[in-house]
């Protein structure tokens, strides 16, 4: 698995905001190729602990090999990071000093045709992070009612042509099941008038994003995992999240703001009666973006948004 490549996004910024230190306990909820994890372990030497989560067995195998030199400082878990609270309890960890969530799909997953994430190569329409469980994108495309397909494509893909795409999918699958990525791409291209194709965006981009999110329940996982991780942060502990589309970024921004808020009493009350106090300090008033040099080296960093907060 030496070909498992994933260029870590904003590595300098991650360390700056996460501030790993010796003796700390850190969670990497989206381990991938272990690039960020290695940096955290090096910065927290000699005795910092890292717990890494990934539901992709292939990613976990590579991470295990790449982090083997850190010995017992590393604990790898083949689970969705939304199960963080359960997994940390099993490791008898009651508090953490840092949480990192890099929510992007790895370069390896995108570039491995048979995973079905890419609309550039023909492959089975899969898109599962964990290829051993759950429904595939083909299951959804061929089995969901038209209205549900439209909802998914509109909500998760923010696709203005969602209704037509859903209609075309239902018509196409009546003739033959849609089982490959390029078959679905052809259907989407037929649904969107060519004059309306965007210059810098493939017509299938938003629909493929929507199906990937639905297959992997990504937004629900983010809400659950982020809430669990923030609750487990020790005072002074930090959370860093890198998101790649507006739906993820909105969840992170609202989650941080909710916990950073003080009094929530109605404004017409003369005195505070709610007793609500801030639990977080937001470190990034605006999302941090990758620099031009990084984007030139790794174009996939262009859409990355980093937000960070500290537990009070």
CSV table of C-alpha atoms in Angstrom, one decimal:
chain,number,residue,atom,x,y,z
A,1,UNK,CA,0.0,0.0,0.0
A,2,UNK,CA,2.9,2.3,-0.6
A,3,UNK,CA,0.9,4.0,-3.3
A,4,UNK,CA,-1.6,5.3,-0.7
A,5,UNK,CA,-1.2,9.0,-1.2
A,6,UNK,CA,-2.9,11.8,0.7
A,7,UNK,CA,-1.4,15.2,0.9
A,8,UNK,CA,-2.2,16.7,4.3
A,9,UNK,CA,-4.0,20.0,4.0
A,10,UNK,CA,-2.6,23.1,5.8
A,11,UNK,CA,-0.1,21.1,8.0
A,12,UNK,CA,1.5,24.3,9.4
A,13,UNK,CA,-1.8,25.8,10.3
A,14,UNK,CA,-3.0,22.6,12.0
A,15,UNK,CA,0.0,22.5,14.3
A,16,UNK,CA,-0.3,26.3,15.0
A,17,UNK,CA,-3.9,26.0,16.2
A,18,UNK,CA,-3.8,22.5,17.8
A,19,UNK,CA,-0.5,23.2,19.7
A,20,UNK,CA,0.4,19.6,20.6
A,21,UNK,CA,2.6,19.3,23.6
A,22,UNK,CA,4.4,16.4,25.4
A,23,UNK,CA,2.2,14.3,27.6
A,24,UNK,CA,-1.0,15.4,25.8
A,25,UNK,CA,-3.7,13.1,24.4
A,26,UNK,CA,-4.8,13.9,20.9
A,27,UNK,CA,-7.5,12.5,18.6
A,28,UNK,CA,-7.3,12.4,14.8
A,29,UNK,CA,-10.8,11.6,13.8
A,30,UNK,CA,-10.0,11.2,10.1
A,31,UNK,CA,-6.7,9.4,10.0
A,32,UNK,CA,-6.3,8.9,6.2
A,33,UNK,CA,-2.7,8.6,5.2
A,34,UNK,CA,-1.6,9.6,8.7
A,35,UNK,CA,0.2,12.8,7.6
A,36,UNK,CA,-1.3,15.0,10.3
A,37,UNK,CA,-1.1,12.2,12.8
A,38,UNK,CA,2.7,11.9,12.3
A,39,UNK,CA,3.1,15.6,12.9
A,40,UNK,CA,1.1,15.6,16.0
A,41,UNK,CA,3.1,12.6,17.4
A,42,UNK,CA,6.4,14.3,16.6
A,43,UNK,CA,5.3,17.6,18.2
A,44,UNK,CA,4.0,15.9,21.3
A,45,UNK,CA,7.1,13.7,21.8
A,46,UNK,CA,8.3,12.0,23.8
A,47,UNK,CA,5.1,10.8,25.5
A,48,UNK,CA,2.1,12.3,23.8
A,49,UNK,CA,-0.7,9.9,22.9
A,50,UNK,CA,-2.6,9.8,19.6
A,51,UNK,CA,-5.9,8.0,19.0
A,52,UNK,CA,-6.6,7.7,15.3
A,53,UNK,CA,-10.0,6.8,13.8
A,54,UNK,CA,-10.8,5.7,10.2
A,55,UNK,CA,-13.6,3.5,8.9
A,56,UNK,CA,-11.6,2.7,5.7
A,57,UNK,CA,-9.7,-0.5,6.4
A,58,UNK,CA,-7.2,0.3,3.6
A,59,UNK,CA,-6.4,3.7,5.2
A,60,UNK,CA,-6.0,2.1,8.7
A,61,UNK,CA,-3.6,-0.5,7.4
A,62,UNK,CA,-1.4,2.1,5.8
A,63,UNK,CA,-1.5,4.3,8.9
A,64,UNK,CA,-0.6,1.4,11.1
A,65,UNK,CA,2.5,0.8,9.0
A,66,UNK,CA,3.5,4.5,8.8
A,67,UNK,CA,3.1,5.1,12.5
A,68,UNK,CA,4.6,1.8,13.7
A,69,UNK,CA,7.8,3.6,14.9
A,70,UNK,CA,5.8,5.5,17.5
A,71,UNK,CA,5.0,2.3,19.3
A,72,UNK,CA,2.5,2.4,22.2
A,73,UNK,CA,1.9,6.1,21.8
A,74,UNK,CA,-0.5,5.2,19.0
A,75,UNK,CA,-4.0,3.7,19.2
A,76,UNK,CA,-5.8,3.1,15.9
A,77,UNK,CA,-9.5,2.4,15.8
A,78,UNK,CA,-11.4,1.1,12.8
A,79,UNK,CA,-14.6,3.1,13.5
A,80,UNK,CA,-16.4,6.2,12.4
A,81,UNK,CA,-15.2,9.1,14.6
A,82,UNK,CA,-18.8,9.6,15.5
A,83,UNK,CA,-18.3,6.6,17.9
A,84,UNK,CA,-15.4,8.5,19.6
A,85,UNK,CA,-17.0,8.6,23.1
A,86,UNK,CA,-17.4,4.8,23.1
A,87,UNK,CA,-14.0,4.1,21.8
A,88,UNK,CA,-12.2,6.5,24.2
A,89,UNK,CA,-14.1,4.9,27.1
A,90,UNK,CA,-12.9,1.5,26.0
A,91,UNK,CA,-9.3,2.9,26.1
A,92,UNK,CA,-10.0,4.3,29.6
A,93,UNK,CA,-9.5,7.9,28.3
A,94,UNK,CA,-11.7,10.4,30.0
A,95,UNK,CA,-10.4,13.6,28.5
A,96,UNK,CA,-8.4,14.8,25.5
A,97,UNK,CA,-6.1,17.8,24.8
A,98,UNK,CA,-6.8,18.1,21.1
A,99,UNK,CA,-9.2,17.0,18.4
A,100,UNK,CA,-8.4,17.2,14.6
A,101,UNK,CA,-11.0,16.5,11.9
A,102,UNK,CA,-9.8,16.7,8.3
A,103,UNK,CA,-13.1,16.0,6.6
A,104,UNK,CA,-11.8,15.7,3.0
A,105,UNK,CA,-11.9,12.5,1.0
A,106,UNK,CA,-8.3,11.3,0.6
A,107,UNK,CA,-6.5,11.6,-2.7
A,108,UNK,CA,-6.1,7.8,-2.7
A,109,UNK,CA,-9.8,7.3,-2.4
A,110,UNK,CA,-10.5,9.7,-5.2
A,111,UNK,CA,-7.8,8.3,-7.4
A,112,UNK,CA,-8.6,4.6,-6.8
A,113,UNK,CA,-11.2,4.0,-9.6
A,114,UNK,CA,-12.8,0.9,-8.1
A,115,UNK,CA,-13.9,2.9,-5.0
A,116,UNK,CA,-16.4,4.8,-7.2
A,117,UNK,CA,-15.8,8.3,-5.8
A,118,UNK,CA,-14.6,9.8,-9.0
A,119,UNK,CA,-16.6,10.8,-12.1
A,120,UNK,CA,-13.4,10.8,-14.2
A,121,UNK,CA,-12.9,7.0,-14.3
A,122,UNK,CA,-15.4,4.2,-14.9
A,123,UNK,CA,-15.9,2.0,-11.9
A,124,UNK,CA,-18.7,0.3,-9.9
A,125,UNK,CA,-20.9,3.0,-8.3
A,126,UNK,CA,-19.8,2.4,-4.6
A,127,UNK,CA,-18.6,5.5,-2.7
A,128,UNK,CA,-18.5,3.7,0.7
A,129,UNK,CA,-15.7,4.8,3.1
A,130,UNK,CA,-16.1,1.4,4.7
A,131,UNK,CA,-16.3,-1.1,1.8
A,132,UNK,CA,-17.4,-3.9,4.1
A,133,UNK,CA,-20.8,-2.4,5.3
A,134,UNK,CA,-23.7,-0.3,4.3
A,135,UNK,CA,-25.5,0.6,1.1
A,136,UNK,CA,-23.6,1.7,-2.0
A,137,UNK,CA,-24.3,4.7,-4.2
A,138,UNK,CA,-25.7,2.3,-6.7
A,139,UNK,CA,-28.2,1.0,-4.1
A,140,UNK,CA,-29.4,4.6,-3.6
A,141,UNK,CA,-29.5,5.6,-7.2
A,142,UNK,CA,-31.5,2.5,-8.2
A,143,UNK,CA,-33.7,2.1,-5.2
A,144,UNK,CA,-34.8,5.4,-3.8
A,145,UNK,CA,-38.0,7.1,-4.9
A,146,UNK,CA,-37.6,10.1,-7.2
A,147,UNK,CA,-38.5,12.7,-4.6
A,148,UNK,CA,-36.0,11.3,-2.1
A,149,UNK,CA,-33.3,11.4,-4.8
A,150,UNK,CA,-34.2,15.0,-5.6
A,151,UNK,CA,-34.0,15.9,-1.9
A,152,UNK,CA,-30.5,14.3,-1.5
A,153,UNK,CA,-29.1,15.9,-4.6
A,154,UNK,CA,-30.6,19.3,-3.7
A,155,UNK,CA,-29.7,19.4,0.0
A,156,UNK,CA,-26.3,17.6,0.0
A,157,UNK,CA,-25.1,18.7,-3.4
A,158,UNK,CA,-26.8,22.1,-3.5
A,159,UNK,CA,-27.6,21.3,-7.1
A,160,UNK,CA,-30.1,23.6,-8.8
A,161,UNK,CA,-30.9,20.9,-11.4
A,162,UNK,CA,-31.7,18.3,-8.7
A,163,UNK,CA,-35.3,17.7,-9.9
A,164,UNK,CA,-34.3,17.1,-13.6
A,165,UNK,CA,-31.4,14.9,-12.5
A,166,UNK,CA,-33.7,12.8,-10.3
A,167,UNK,CA,-36.2,12.5,-13.1
A,168,UNK,CA,-33.5,11.4,-15.6
A,169,UNK,CA,-32.1,8.9,-13.2
A,170,UNK,CA,-35.5,7.3,-12.6
A,171,UNK,CA,-36.1,7.1,-16.4
A,172,UNK,CA,-32.7,5.7,-17.1
A,173,UNK,CA,-32.8,3.0,-14.4
A,174,UNK,CA,-36.2,1.8,-15.7
A,175,UNK,CA,-34.3,0.7,-18.9
A,176,UNK,CA,-31.3,-0.7,-17.1
A,177,UNK,CA,-29.8,-0.4,-13.6
A,178,UNK,CA,-27.2,2.4,-13.2
A,179,UNK,CA,-24.3,0.5,-11.8
A,180,UNK,CA,-21.2,2.4,-12.9
A,181,UNK,CA,-19.8,5.9,-12.4
A,182,UNK,CA,-19.7,6.9,-16.0
A,183,UNK,CA,-23.2,5.6,-16.7
A,184,UNK,CA,-24.4,8.0,-14.0
A,185,UNK,CA,-22.3,10.8,-15.4
A,186,UNK,CA,-24.0,10.3,-18.8
A,187,UNK,CA,-27.4,10.5,-17.2
A,188,UNK,CA,-26.5,13.7,-15.3
A,189,UNK,CA,-25.0,15.3,-18.4
A,190,UNK,CA,-28.2,14.6,-20.2
A,191,UNK,CA,-30.3,16.2,-17.4
A,192,UNK,CA,-28.4,19.5,-17.3
A,193,UNK,CA,-28.7,21.6,-20.5
A,194,UNK,CA,-25.2,21.9,-22.0
A,195,UNK,CA,-25.5,25.6,-22.2
A,196,UNK,CA,-25.8,25.7,-18.4
A,197,UNK,CA,-22.7,23.7,-17.7
A,198,UNK,CA,-20.3,25.6,-15.5
A,199,UNK,CA,-16.9,26.5,-16.9
A,200,UNK,CA,-14.8,25.3,-14.0
A,201,UNK,CA,-17.1,22.6,-12.5
A,202,UNK,CA,-17.9,19.2,-14.0
A,203,UNK,CA,-21.6,18.7,-14.3
A,204,UNK,CA,-21.5,15.6,-12.1
A,205,UNK,CA,-19.6,17.2,-9.2
A,206,UNK,CA,-22.5,18.2,-7.0
A,207,UNK,CA,-24.5,15.0,-7.5
A,208,UNK,CA,-21.5,12.8,-6.8
A,209,UNK,CA,-20.8,14.9,-3.6
A,210,UNK,CA,-24.5,14.5,-2.6
A,211,UNK,CA,-24.4,10.7,-3.0
A,212,UNK,CA,-21.1,10.3,-1.2
A,213,UNK,CA,-22.5,12.3,1.8
A,214,UNK,CA,-25.7,10.3,1.8
A,215,UNK,CA,-23.9,6.9,1.5
A,216,UNK,CA,-21.6,7.7,4.4
A,217,UNK,CA,-24.0,9.7,6.5
A,218,UNK,CA,-21.3,12.3,6.7
A,219,UNK,CA,-23.2,15.3,8.1
A,220,UNK,CA,-24.8,13.3,10.9
A,221,UNK,CA,-21.4,11.8,11.7
A,222,UNK,CA,-19.9,15.3,11.9
A,223,UNK,CA,-22.6,16.6,14.2
A,224,UNK,CA,-22.3,13.6,16.5
A,225,UNK,CA,-18.5,13.3,16.5
A,226,UNK,CA,-17.9,17.0,16.9
A,227,UNK,CA,-20.2,17.3,19.9
A,228,UNK,CA,-18.6,14.2,21.5
A,229,UNK,CA,-15.1,15.5,20.9
A,230,UNK,CA,-15.8,19.0,22.2
A,231,UNK,CA,-17.4,17.6,25.3
A,232,UNK,CA,-14.3,15.5,26.0
A,233,UNK,CA,-11.8,18.3,25.6
A,234,UNK,CA,-9.9,19.2,28.7
A,235,UNK,CA,-9.7,22.9,29.7
A,236,UNK,CA,-7.2,24.5,27.3
A,237,UNK,CA,-7.7,21.7,24.9
A,238,UNK,CA,-8.2,22.6,21.2
A,239,UNK,CA,-10.3,21.5,18.3
A,240,UNK,CA,-9.3,22.0,14.7
A,241,UNK,CA,-11.7,21.1,11.8
A,242,UNK,CA,-10.9,21.3,8.1
A,243,UNK,CA,-14.0,21.2,6.0
A,244,UNK,CA,-14.4,21.2,2.2
A,245,UNK,CA,-17.9,22.3,1.4
A,246,UNK,CA,-20.4,24.8,2.9
A,247,UNK,CA,-22.6,22.1,4.5
A,248,UNK,CA,-19.7,20.9,6.7
A,249,UNK,CA,-18.4,24.4,7.4
A,250,UNK,CA,-21.9,25.5,8.5
A,251,UNK,CA,-22.2,22.7,11.1
A,252,UNK,CA,-18.7,23.5,12.5
A,253,UNK,CA,-19.3,27.2,12.6
A,254,UNK,CA,-22.7,26.8,14.3
A,255,UNK,CA,-21.4,24.1,16.7
A,256,UNK,CA,-18.6,26.4,17.8
A,257,UNK,CA,-20.8,29.5,18.2
A,258,UNK,CA,-23.4,27.6,20.3
A,259,UNK,CA,-20.8,26.6,22.8
A,260,UNK,CA,-19.0,30.0,22.8
A,261,UNK,CA,-22.2,31.8,23.6
A,262,UNK,CA,-22.8,33.2,27.1
A,263,UNK,CA,-26.3,34.3,28.3
A,264,UNK,CA,-29.2,33.0,26.2
A,265,UNK,CA,-31.9,34.8,28.1
A,266,UNK,CA,-34.5,36.9,26.2
A,267,UNK,CA,-33.1,40.4,25.7
A,268,UNK,CA,-36.0,42.0,27.5
A,269,UNK,CA,-35.0,40.3,30.9
A,270,UNK,CA,-33.2,42.8,33.1
A,271,UNK,CA,-31.0,40.0,34.7
A,272,UNK,CA,-29.6,36.7,33.5
A,273,UNK,CA,-31.6,33.8,34.8
A,274,UNK,CA,-30.3,31.1,32.5
A,275,UNK,CA,-26.9,30.7,34.1
A,276,UNK,CA,-25.5,29.8,30.7
A,277,UNK,CA,-21.7,30.4,30.4
A,278,UNK,CA,-19.4,30.0,27.4
A,279,UNK,CA,-17.6,26.7,27.1
A,280,UNK,CA,-15.4,27.5,24.1
A,281,UNK,CA,-13.3,30.4,22.8
A,282,UNK,CA,-13.3,30.6,19.1
A,283,UNK,CA,-9.8,31.1,17.7
A,284,UNK,CA,-10.7,31.7,14.1
A,285,UNK,CA,-13.2,34.6,13.5
A,286,UNK,CA,-13.1,33.6,9.8
A,287,UNK,CA,-12.1,30.3,8.3
A,288,UNK,CA,-8.4,30.0,7.5
A,289,UNK,CA,-7.7,29.2,3.9
A,290,UNK,CA,-4.8,27.4,2.2
A,291,UNK,CA,-2.1,29.7,0.8
A,292,UNK,CA,-1.4,30.1,-2.9
A,293,UNK,CA,1.8,28.1,-2.8
A,294,UNK,CA,-0.1,25.2,-1.1
A,295,UNK,CA,-2.9,25.3,-3.6
A,296,UNK,CA,-0.5,25.3,-6.5
A,297,UNK,CA,1.1,22.2,-5.0
A,298,UNK,CA,-2.2,20.6,-4.0
A,299,UNK,CA,-5.2,21.9,-5.9
A,300,UNK,CA,-7.6,20.0,-3.7
A,301,UNK,CA,-6.7,22.4,-0.9
A,302,UNK,CA,-8.4,25.2,-2.7
A,303,UNK,CA,-11.8,24.5,-1.1
A,304,UNK,CA,-10.4,23.8,2.4
A,305,UNK,CA,-11.7,25.9,5.3
A,306,UNK,CA,-10.0,25.6,8.8
A,307,UNK,CA,-11.8,26.6,12.0
A,308,UNK,CA,-10.4,26.2,15.5
A,309,UNK,CA,-11.7,26.7,19.1
A,310,UNK,CA,-10.3,26.2,22.6
A,311,UNK,CA,-12.1,24.7,25.6
A,312,UNK,CA,-12.5,27.1,28.5
